[in-house]
XYZ file of C-alpha atoms in Angstrom:
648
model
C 0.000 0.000 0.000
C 1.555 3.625 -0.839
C 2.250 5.258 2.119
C 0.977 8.538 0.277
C -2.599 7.168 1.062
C -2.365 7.128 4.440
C 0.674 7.319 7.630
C 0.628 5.121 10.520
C 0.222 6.558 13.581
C 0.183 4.668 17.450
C -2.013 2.147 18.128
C -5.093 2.783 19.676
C -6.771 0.609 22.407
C -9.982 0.256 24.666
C -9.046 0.912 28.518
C -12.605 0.623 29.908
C -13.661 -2.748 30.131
C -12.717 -4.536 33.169
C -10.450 -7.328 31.849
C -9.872 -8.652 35.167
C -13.323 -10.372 35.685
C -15.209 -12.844 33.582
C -16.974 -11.346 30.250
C -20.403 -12.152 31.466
C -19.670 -9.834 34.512
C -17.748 -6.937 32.848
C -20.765 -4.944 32.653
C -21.907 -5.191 35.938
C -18.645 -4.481 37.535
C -17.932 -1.217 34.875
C -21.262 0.140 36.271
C -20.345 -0.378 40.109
C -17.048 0.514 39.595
C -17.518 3.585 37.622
C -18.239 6.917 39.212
C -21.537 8.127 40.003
C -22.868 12.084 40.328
C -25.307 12.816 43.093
C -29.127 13.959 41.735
C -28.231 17.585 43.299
C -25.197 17.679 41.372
C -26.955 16.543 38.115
C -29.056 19.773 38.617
C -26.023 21.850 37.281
C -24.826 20.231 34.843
C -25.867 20.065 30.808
C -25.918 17.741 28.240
C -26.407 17.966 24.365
C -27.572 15.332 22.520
C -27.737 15.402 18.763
C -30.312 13.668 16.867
C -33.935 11.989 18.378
C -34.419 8.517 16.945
C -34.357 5.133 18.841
C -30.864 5.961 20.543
C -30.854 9.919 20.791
C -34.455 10.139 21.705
C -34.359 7.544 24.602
C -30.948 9.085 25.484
C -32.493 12.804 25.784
C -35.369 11.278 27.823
C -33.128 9.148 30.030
C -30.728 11.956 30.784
C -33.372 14.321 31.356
C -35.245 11.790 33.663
C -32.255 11.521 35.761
C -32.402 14.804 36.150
C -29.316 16.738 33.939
C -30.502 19.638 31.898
C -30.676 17.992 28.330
C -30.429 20.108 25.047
C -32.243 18.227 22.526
C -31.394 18.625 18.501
C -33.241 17.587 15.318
C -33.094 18.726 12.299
C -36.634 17.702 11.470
C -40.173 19.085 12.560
C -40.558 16.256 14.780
C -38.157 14.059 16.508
C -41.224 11.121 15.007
C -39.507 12.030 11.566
C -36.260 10.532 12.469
C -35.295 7.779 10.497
C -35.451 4.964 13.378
C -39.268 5.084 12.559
C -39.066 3.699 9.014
C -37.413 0.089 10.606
C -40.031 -2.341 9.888
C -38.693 -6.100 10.485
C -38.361 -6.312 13.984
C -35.405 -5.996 17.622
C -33.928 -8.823 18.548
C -33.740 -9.770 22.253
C -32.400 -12.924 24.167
C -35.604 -13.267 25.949
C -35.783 -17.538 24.675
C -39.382 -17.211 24.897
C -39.674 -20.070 22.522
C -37.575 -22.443 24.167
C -35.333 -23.209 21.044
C -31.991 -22.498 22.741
C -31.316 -19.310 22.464
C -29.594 -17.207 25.462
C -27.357 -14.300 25.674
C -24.364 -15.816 25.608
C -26.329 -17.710 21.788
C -26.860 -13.573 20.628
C -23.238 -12.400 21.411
C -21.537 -15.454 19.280
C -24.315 -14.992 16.541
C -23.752 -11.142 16.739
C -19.928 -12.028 16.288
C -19.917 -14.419 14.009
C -22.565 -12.669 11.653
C -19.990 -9.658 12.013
C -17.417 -11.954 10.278
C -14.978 -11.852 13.440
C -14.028 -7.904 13.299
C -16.437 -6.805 16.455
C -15.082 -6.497 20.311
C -16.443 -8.797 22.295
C -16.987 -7.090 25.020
C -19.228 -4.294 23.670
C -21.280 -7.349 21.478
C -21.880 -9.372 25.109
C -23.507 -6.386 26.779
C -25.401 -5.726 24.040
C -27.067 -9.314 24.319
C -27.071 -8.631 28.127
C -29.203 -5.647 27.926
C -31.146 -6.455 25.183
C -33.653 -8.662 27.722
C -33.948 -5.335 29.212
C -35.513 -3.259 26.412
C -37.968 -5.454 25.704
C -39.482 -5.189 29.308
C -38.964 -1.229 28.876
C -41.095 -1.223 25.807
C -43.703 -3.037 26.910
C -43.589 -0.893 29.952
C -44.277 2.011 27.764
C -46.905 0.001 25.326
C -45.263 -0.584 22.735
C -48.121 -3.206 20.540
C -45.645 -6.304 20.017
C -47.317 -8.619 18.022
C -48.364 -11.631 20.959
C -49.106 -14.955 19.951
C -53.536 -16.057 20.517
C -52.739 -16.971 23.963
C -51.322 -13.037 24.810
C -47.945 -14.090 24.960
C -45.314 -11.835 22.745
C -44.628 -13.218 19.058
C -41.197 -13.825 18.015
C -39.722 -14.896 14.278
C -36.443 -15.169 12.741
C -33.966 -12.621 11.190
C -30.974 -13.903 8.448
C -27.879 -15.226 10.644
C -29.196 -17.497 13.151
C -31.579 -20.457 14.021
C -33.183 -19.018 16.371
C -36.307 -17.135 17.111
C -35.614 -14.396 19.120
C -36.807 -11.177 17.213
C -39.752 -9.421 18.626
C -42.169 -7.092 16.423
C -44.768 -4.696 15.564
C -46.090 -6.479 12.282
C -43.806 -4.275 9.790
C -43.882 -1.431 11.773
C -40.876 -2.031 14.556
C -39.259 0.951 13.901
C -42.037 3.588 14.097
C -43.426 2.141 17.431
C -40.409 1.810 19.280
C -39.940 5.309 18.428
C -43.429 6.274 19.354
C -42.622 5.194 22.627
C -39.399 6.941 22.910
C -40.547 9.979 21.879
C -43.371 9.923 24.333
C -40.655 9.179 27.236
C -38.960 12.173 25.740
C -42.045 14.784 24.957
C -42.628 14.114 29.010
C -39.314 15.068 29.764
C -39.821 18.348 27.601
C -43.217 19.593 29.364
C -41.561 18.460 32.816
C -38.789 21.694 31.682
C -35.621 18.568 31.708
C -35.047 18.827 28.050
C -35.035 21.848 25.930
C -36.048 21.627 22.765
C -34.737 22.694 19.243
C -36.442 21.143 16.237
C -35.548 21.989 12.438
C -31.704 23.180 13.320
C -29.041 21.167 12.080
C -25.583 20.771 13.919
C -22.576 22.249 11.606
C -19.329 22.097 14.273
C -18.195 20.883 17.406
C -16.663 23.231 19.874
C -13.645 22.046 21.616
C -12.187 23.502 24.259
C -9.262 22.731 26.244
C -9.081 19.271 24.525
C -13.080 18.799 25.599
C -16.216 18.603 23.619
C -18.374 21.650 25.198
C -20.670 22.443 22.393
C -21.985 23.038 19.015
C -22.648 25.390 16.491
C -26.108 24.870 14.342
C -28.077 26.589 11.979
C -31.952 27.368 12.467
C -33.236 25.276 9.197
C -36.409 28.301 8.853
C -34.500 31.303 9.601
C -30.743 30.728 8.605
C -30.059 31.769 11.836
C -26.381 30.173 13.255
C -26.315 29.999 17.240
C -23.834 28.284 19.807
C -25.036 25.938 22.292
C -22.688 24.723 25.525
C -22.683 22.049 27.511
C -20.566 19.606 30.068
C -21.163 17.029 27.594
C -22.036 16.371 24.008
C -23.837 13.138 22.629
C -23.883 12.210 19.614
C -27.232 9.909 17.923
C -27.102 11.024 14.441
C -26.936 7.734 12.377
C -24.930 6.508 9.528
C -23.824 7.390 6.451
C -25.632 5.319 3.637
C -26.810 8.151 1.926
C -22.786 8.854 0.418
C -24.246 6.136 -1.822
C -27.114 8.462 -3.343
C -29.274 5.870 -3.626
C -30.344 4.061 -0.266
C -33.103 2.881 1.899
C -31.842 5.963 4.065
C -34.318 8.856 4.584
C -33.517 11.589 2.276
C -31.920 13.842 5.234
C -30.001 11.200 6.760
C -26.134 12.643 6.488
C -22.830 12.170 7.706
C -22.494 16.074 8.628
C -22.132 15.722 12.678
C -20.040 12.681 12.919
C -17.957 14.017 9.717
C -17.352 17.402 11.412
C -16.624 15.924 14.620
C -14.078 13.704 13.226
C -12.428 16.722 11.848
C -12.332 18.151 15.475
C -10.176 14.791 16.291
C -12.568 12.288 16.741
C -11.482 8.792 15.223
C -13.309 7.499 12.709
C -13.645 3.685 12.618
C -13.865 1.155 9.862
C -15.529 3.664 7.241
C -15.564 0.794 4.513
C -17.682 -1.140 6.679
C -21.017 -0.714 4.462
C -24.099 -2.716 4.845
C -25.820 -3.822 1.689
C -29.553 -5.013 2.349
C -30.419 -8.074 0.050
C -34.256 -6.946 0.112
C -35.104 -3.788 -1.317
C -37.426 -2.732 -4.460
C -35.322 -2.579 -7.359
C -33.943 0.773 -8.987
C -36.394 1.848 -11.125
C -34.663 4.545 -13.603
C -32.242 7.474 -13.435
C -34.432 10.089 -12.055
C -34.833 7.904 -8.337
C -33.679 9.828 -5.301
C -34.123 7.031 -2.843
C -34.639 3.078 -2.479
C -37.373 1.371 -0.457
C -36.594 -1.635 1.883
C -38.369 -4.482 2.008
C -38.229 -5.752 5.526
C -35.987 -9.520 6.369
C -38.349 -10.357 7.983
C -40.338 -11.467 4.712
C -37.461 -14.367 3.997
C -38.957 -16.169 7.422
C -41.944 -17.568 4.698
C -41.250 -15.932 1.280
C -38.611 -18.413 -1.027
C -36.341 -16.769 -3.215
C -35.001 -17.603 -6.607
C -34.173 -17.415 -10.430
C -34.670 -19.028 -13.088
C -32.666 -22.074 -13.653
C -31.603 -20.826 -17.464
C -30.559 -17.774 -18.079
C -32.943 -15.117 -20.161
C -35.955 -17.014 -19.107
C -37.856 -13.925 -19.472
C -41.439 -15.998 -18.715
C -44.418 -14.163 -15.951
C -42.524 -15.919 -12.702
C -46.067 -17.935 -12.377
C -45.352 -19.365 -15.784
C -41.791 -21.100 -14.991
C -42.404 -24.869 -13.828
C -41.051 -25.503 -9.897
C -38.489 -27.852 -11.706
C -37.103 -24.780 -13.855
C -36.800 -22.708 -10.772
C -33.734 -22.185 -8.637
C -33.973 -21.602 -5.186
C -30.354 -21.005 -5.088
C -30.130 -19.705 -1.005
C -31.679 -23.097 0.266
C -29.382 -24.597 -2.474
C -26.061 -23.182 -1.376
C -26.995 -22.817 2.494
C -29.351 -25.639 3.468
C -28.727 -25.090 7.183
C -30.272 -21.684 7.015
C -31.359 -21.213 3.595
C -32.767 -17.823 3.346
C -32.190 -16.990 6.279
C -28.647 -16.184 5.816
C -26.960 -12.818 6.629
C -27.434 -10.086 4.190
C -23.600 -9.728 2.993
C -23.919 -13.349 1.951
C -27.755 -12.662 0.818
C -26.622 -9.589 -1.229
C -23.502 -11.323 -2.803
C -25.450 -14.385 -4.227
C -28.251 -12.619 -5.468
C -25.489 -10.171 -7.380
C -23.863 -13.656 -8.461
C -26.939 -15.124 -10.222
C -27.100 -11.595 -11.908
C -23.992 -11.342 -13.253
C -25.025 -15.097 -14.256
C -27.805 -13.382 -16.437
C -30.525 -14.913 -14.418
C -31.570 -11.527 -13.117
C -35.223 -10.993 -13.145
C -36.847 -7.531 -14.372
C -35.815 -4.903 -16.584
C -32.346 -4.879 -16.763
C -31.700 -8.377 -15.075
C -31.282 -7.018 -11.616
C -33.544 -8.241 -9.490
C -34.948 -11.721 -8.170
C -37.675 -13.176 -6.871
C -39.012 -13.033 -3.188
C -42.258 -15.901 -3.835
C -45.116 -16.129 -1.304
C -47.303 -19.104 -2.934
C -45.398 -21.308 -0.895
C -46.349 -19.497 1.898
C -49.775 -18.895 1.458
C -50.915 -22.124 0.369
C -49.237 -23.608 3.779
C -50.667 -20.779 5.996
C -53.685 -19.353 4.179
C -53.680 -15.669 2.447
C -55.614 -13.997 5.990
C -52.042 -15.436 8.476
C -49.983 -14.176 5.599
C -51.917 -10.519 5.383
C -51.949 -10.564 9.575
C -47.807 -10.978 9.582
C -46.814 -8.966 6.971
C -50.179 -7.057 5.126
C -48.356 -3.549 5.039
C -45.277 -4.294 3.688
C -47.331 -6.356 0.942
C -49.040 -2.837 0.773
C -46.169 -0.357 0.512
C -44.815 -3.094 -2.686
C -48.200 -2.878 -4.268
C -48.456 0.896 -4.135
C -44.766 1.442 -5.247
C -44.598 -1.245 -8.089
C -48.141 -1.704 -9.341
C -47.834 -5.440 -8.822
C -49.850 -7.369 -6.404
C -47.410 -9.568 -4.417
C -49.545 -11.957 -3.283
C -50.749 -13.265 -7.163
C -47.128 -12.955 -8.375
C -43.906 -12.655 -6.878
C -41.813 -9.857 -5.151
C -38.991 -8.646 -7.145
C -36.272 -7.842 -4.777
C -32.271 -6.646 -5.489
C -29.956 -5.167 -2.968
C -29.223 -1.939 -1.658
C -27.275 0.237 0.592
C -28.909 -0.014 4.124
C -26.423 0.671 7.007
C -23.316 1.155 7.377
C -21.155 -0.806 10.474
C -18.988 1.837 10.570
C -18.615 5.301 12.487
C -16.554 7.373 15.007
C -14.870 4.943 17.081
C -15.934 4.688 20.733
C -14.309 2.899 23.670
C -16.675 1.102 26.378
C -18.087 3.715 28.076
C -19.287 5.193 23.903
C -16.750 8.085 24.560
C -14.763 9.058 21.378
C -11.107 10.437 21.472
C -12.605 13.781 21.909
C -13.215 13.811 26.131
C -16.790 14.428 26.667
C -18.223 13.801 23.211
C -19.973 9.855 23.313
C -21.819 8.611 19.989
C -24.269 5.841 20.474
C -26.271 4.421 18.072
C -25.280 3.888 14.095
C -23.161 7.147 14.678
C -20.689 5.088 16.203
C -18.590 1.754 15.099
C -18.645 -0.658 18.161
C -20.773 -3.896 18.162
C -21.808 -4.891 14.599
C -18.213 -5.828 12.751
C -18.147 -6.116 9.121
C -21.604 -6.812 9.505
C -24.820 -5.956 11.160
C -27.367 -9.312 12.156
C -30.968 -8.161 10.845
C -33.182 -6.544 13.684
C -29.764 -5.714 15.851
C -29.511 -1.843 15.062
C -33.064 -1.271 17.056
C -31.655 -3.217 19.739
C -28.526 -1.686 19.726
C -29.889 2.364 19.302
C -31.966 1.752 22.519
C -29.141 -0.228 24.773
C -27.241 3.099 23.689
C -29.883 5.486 24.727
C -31.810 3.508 27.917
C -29.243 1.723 29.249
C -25.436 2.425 28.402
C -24.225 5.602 27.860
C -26.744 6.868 31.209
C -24.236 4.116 33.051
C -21.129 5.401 31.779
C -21.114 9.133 30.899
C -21.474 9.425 35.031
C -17.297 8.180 35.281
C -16.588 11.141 32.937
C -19.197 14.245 34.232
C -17.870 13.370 38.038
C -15.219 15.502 37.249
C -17.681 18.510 36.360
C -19.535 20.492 36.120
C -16.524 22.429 33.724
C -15.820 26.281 33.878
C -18.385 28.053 31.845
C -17.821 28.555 28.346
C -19.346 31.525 25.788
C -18.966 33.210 22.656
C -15.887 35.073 23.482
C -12.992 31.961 23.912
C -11.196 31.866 21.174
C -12.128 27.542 20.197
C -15.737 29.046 19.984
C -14.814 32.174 18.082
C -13.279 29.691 15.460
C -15.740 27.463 15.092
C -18.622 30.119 14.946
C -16.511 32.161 12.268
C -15.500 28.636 9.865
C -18.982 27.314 9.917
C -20.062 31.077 8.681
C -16.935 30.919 6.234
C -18.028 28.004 4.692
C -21.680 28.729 4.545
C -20.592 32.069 2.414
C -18.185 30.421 0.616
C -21.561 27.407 -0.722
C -23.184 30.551 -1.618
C -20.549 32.312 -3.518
C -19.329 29.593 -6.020
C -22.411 30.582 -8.432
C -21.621 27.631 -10.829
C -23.883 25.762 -12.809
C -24.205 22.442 -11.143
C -26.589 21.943 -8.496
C -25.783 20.082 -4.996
C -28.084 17.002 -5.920
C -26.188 16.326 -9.424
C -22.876 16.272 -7.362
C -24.292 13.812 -4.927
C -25.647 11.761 -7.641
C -22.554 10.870 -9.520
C -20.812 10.870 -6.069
C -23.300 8.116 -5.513
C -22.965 6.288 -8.523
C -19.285 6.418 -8.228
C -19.268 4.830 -4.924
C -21.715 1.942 -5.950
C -20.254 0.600 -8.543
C -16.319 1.008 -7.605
C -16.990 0.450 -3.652
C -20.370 -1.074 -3.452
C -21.304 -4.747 -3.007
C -17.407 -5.729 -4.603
C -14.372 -3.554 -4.501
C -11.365 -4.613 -6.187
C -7.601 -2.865 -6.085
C -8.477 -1.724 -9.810
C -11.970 -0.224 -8.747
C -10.576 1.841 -5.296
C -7.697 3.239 -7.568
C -9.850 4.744 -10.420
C -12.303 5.994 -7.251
C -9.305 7.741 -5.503
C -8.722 9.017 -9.281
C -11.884 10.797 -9.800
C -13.114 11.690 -6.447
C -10.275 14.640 -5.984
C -11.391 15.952 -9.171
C -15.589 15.365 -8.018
C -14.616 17.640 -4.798
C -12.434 19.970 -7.350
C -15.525 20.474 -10.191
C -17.951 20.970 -6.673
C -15.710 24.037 -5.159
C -15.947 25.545 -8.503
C -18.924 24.869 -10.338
C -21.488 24.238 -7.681
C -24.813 26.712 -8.147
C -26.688 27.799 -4.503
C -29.612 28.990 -5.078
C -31.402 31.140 -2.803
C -29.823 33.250 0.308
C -28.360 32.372 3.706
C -30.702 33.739 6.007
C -33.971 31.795 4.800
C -35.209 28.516 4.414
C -32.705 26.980 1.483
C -32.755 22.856 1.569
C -30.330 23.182 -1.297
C -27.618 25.214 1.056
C -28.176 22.573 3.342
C -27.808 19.921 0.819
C -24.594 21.750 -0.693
C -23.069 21.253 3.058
C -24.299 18.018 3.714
C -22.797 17.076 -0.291
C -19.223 18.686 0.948
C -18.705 16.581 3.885
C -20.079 13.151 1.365
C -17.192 13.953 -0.884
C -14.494 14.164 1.995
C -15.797 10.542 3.244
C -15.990 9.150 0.493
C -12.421 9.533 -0.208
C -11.435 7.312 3.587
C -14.037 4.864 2.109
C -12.010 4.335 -0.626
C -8.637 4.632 1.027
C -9.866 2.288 4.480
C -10.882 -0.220 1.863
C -8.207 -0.577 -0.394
C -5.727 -0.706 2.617
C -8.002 -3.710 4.580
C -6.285 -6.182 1.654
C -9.125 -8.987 2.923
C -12.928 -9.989 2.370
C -14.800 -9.799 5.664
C -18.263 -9.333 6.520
C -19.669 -6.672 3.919
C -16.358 -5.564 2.906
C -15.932 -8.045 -0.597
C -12.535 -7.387 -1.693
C -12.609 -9.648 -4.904
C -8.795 -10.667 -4.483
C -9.410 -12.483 -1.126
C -12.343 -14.973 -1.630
C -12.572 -18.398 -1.326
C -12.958 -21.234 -4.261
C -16.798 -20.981 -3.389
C -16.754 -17.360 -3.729
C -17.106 -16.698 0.307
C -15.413 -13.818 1.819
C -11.844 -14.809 3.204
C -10.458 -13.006 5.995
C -6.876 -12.115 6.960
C -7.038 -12.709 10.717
C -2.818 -12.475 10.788
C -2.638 -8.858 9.083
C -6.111 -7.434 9.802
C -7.991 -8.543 13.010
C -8.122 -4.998 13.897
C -10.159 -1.950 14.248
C -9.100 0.582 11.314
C -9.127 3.819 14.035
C -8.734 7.181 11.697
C -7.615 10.337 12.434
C -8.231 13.358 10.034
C -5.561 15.875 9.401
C -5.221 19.037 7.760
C -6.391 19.262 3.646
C -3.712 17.736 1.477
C -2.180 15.512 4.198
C -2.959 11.562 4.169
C -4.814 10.687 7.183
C -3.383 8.775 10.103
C -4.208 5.235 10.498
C -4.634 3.960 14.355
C -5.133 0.063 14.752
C -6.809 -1.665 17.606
C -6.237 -5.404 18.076
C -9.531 -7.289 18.033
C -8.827 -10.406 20.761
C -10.975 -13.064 20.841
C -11.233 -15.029 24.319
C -14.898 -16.099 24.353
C -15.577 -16.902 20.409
C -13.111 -19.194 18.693
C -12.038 -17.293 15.119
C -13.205 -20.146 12.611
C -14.361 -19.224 8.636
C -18.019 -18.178 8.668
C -20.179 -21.025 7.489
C -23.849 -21.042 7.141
C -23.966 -23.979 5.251
């Protein structure tokens, strides 16, 4: 690897856990051992937390519960708009409420494993510890889980294990876990514990004295930019997808707070680390701005497959079962199509490239329900999943239970994000990032229903533990306007705000993002290759060149401009993009959904390097026109034996 790409910088390493007891009592003994701050003392001291869905909102209303003075952001009207609400499959939990063997200790190796071997264990087992606990603190707050005749909760399976143990709200997971978190969080705003600022959208951190102690953000309505400070600063602002273009993301959904916090000196971990979902509606021509998912849950009955012969081009319902390949259950027998998505993704993309595709163009395949409803009758199948069969028929025109789904993958999450130690504290003191912001239990790749679970351990249950041990110390001299870190960071977010409006080009923000987009898919998308990371790291310098001169603004700074806030959120696309390309091309392996096609086995799995890269990929940004700074920390495993994923 040139050494122009990148410099090596010290190694980088967790301190937090307690290594000196057994990993099933880690947790408990960080929380006892870690610092606490007395209710009085809570009183005076302030917390921002950036972003409302399932891990900022139930952070905001934990923290305010508690009692701190919480400073609530969202860049939408309504922290219901975040994009947590638009999960539909389900949260997994290790209740074993069907008796089939699951457990926590079951979760945290599936949760490894599924991650392909590149998550700590230590942050994966207390994630399967607490999950048992969110399910009893929905409920508590009536959430509808779907229950079983008898009253009992419902579980089904998600892709990576053979177990049931996800929980759900037919196809609406997402939106009613939310519900309830925003209703713990709209009581803590009447109660005067949380302070609310909807429609502003955070643009810098402010760091003082080596501490995060507040932000700068723009009023989305008025233009107006304010400071806010703080003992503390949380970040719950999701992932990054949306570099892609084209995703199952929400159209808002940026990289813009973790990106600019990164450039304050916050690490950023495994960027490459990109989920693609193997069920989503296929692209449908050039003038899409966004992808719809179709939720995993919908492989626990519906079959997948191709045609056996390639250019069969016959209505699905005319090709014979004997003619049909159902190539998941083919290739995987021990969990068929249940697999995880990387795996899911790659094959369907395999029996494309095959020329077995389905649909215009070839890309696409089927997701069959005859099966299904001949077994179970059409009312079970309408009762389990009627509105996602809804949201297909209104999007495509096609009724999917008369003739097949037709599925293809997309970009849905990204594993990835600023890298966090145990107590979700990033290298900047005082600045934690829970939820998809951050890197820390998922690996190369995230288990189907696990980002719920994990957004709401964050929120309810973690980071209230641990960001006592670091605001014991406080609360920190006062901060305002006049030091010097906030003078900075108040002047270069108004610098580059003028500087978006000034270009006057004549390209506009979305036609940037859009080839960006394209770019990315098809050179660091579902395969990357040496060949295909080069040409990216070719063209993306001159993207971000053509975008500081030709980009056209419309519209003023002090008014309501989404295309100024699109230009910004474009800006900061084009800088990741380029350690996407440069973290991939230097992690020389296949693992998880990072497909290098140079390191694959005969059967066209993923093949990992454990010698050279069972490590964490910890980057540090420095100044335009240097190579950022690579910082590795050693994955150990003591509780999972490393072994060659096999779901076959």
């Amino acid at each position: 690897m040139p050494l122009d790409l990148f410099t090596v910088g010290d190694p980088i390493a967790d301190t937090k856990a307690p290594m000196d007891v057994p990993i099933g009592e880690r947790w408990s003994t960080r929380r006892f051992r870690g610092r606490l701050v007395n209710p009085a003392n809570r009183r005076k001291m302030t917390i921002i937390v950036v972003g409302t869905g399932l891990a900022g909102g139930s952070a905001a209303a934990t923290l305010g519960e508690a009692g701190y003075k919480v400073k609530s952001f969202w860049y939408q009207d309504s922290p219901r708009r975040a994009h947590s609400v638009a999960a539909q499959g389900g949260i997994n939990a290790a209740k074993n409420y069907r008796n089939d063997g699951d457990s926590v200790h079951r979760l945290f190796y599936d949760t490894v494993k599924g991650g392909d071997f590149r998550a700590r264990e230590n942050n994966v087992h207390r994630l399967a510890e607490v999950s048992v606990n969110i399910i009893d603190q929905a409920v508590a707050q009536g959430v509808p889980f779907a229950r079983e005749y008898g009253g009992l909760l419902d579980n089904r399976s998600f892709g990576g294990t053979q177990v049931s143990r996800t929980f759900y709200a037919r196809g609406q997971t997402g939106q009613q876990l939310l519900y309830g978190a925003y209703q713990a969080l709209e009581r803590q705003i009447a109660a005067g514990n949380v302070e609310q600022h909807a429609r502003t959208e955070m643009l810098d951190l402010i760091v003082v004295d080596g501490r995060a102690r507040g932000i700068v953000a723009r009023d989305l309505v008025t233009g107006e930019i304010s400071t806010h400070y703080a003992d503390a600063v949380v970040l719950a602002s999701g992932g990054y997808g949306n570099v892609f273009y084209l995703s199952t993301n929400a159209k808002g959904s940026n990289t813009t707070a973790i990106w600019r916090a990164h450039k304050r000196g916050a690490y950023f971990a495994n960027p490459c680390y990109t989920q693609i979902h193997p069920t989503c509606i296929p692209v449908k021509g050039d003038y899409q701005s966004k992808l719809t998912l179709m939720s995993e849950s919908l492989r626990n009955d519906g079959r997948v497959w191709v045609p056996k012969e390639r250019g069969d081009t016959r209505d699905a319902r005319q090709i014979p079962e004997d003619e049909r390949d159902y190539y998941l259950e083919r290739i995987y027998p021990a969990f068929g199509n249940l697999v995880p998505r990387d795996i899911a993704s790659r094959q369907a993309k395999n029996v494309c490239d095959e020329g077995r595709g389905v649909g215009p163009g070839g890309l696409g395949v089927y997701l069959d329900f005859a099966e299904a409803i001949q077994r179970m009758g059409r009312p079970a199948v309408e009762a389990k999943y009627g509105n996602l069969f809804d949201m297909y028929a209104q999007i495509t025109g096609e009724n999917p239970y008369e003739t097949p789904m037709r599925i293809y993958p997309a970009v849905h999450y990204t594993m990835g994000g600023l890298w966090v130690d145990y107590d979700l504290q990033s290298t900047i003191p005082g600045m934690f990032v829970i939820g998809e912001a951050n890197f820390s239990d998922h690996g190369a790749n995230r288990l189907g229903a696990s980002a719920l679970m994990q957004g709401l351990a964050d929120g309810y249950f973690v980071l209230p533990s641990t960001i006592t041990e670091y605001l014991a110390d406080g609360p920190f001299e006062k901060v305002d306007d006049s030091h010097p870190a906030a003078a900075e960071a108040i002047a270069g977010v108004r610098d580059q705000v003028q500087r978006l409006l000034s270009i006057n080009g004549t390209r506009s923000p979305a036609s940037f993002h859009r080839e960006l987009g394209k770019l990315m898919w098809d050179l660091c998308g579902m395969e990357r290759s040496e060949e295909s990371l080069r040409k990216a790291l070719d063209r993306i310098p001159e993207i971000r060149q053509e975008f500081w001169t030709n980009l056209k603004v419309t519209g003023t700074e002090g008014s309501f401009n989404q295309t100024l806030e699109h230009a910004g959120r474009v800006a900061d696309f084009i800088e990741l993009a380029e350690l996407m390309c440069v973290d991939a091309l230097h992690r020389n392996e296949s693992c998880g959904g990072h497909f290098r096609a140079e390191s694959q086995t005969p059967e066209g799995e993923a093949l990992r390097d454990d010698e050279n890269f069972a490590y964490v990929a910890a980057w540090e940004w420095t100044p335009e026109g240097a190579p950022p700074v690579l910082h590795r920390e050693a994955l150990e495993y003591e509780y999972v034996h490393l072994a060659q994923r096999s779901y076959k």
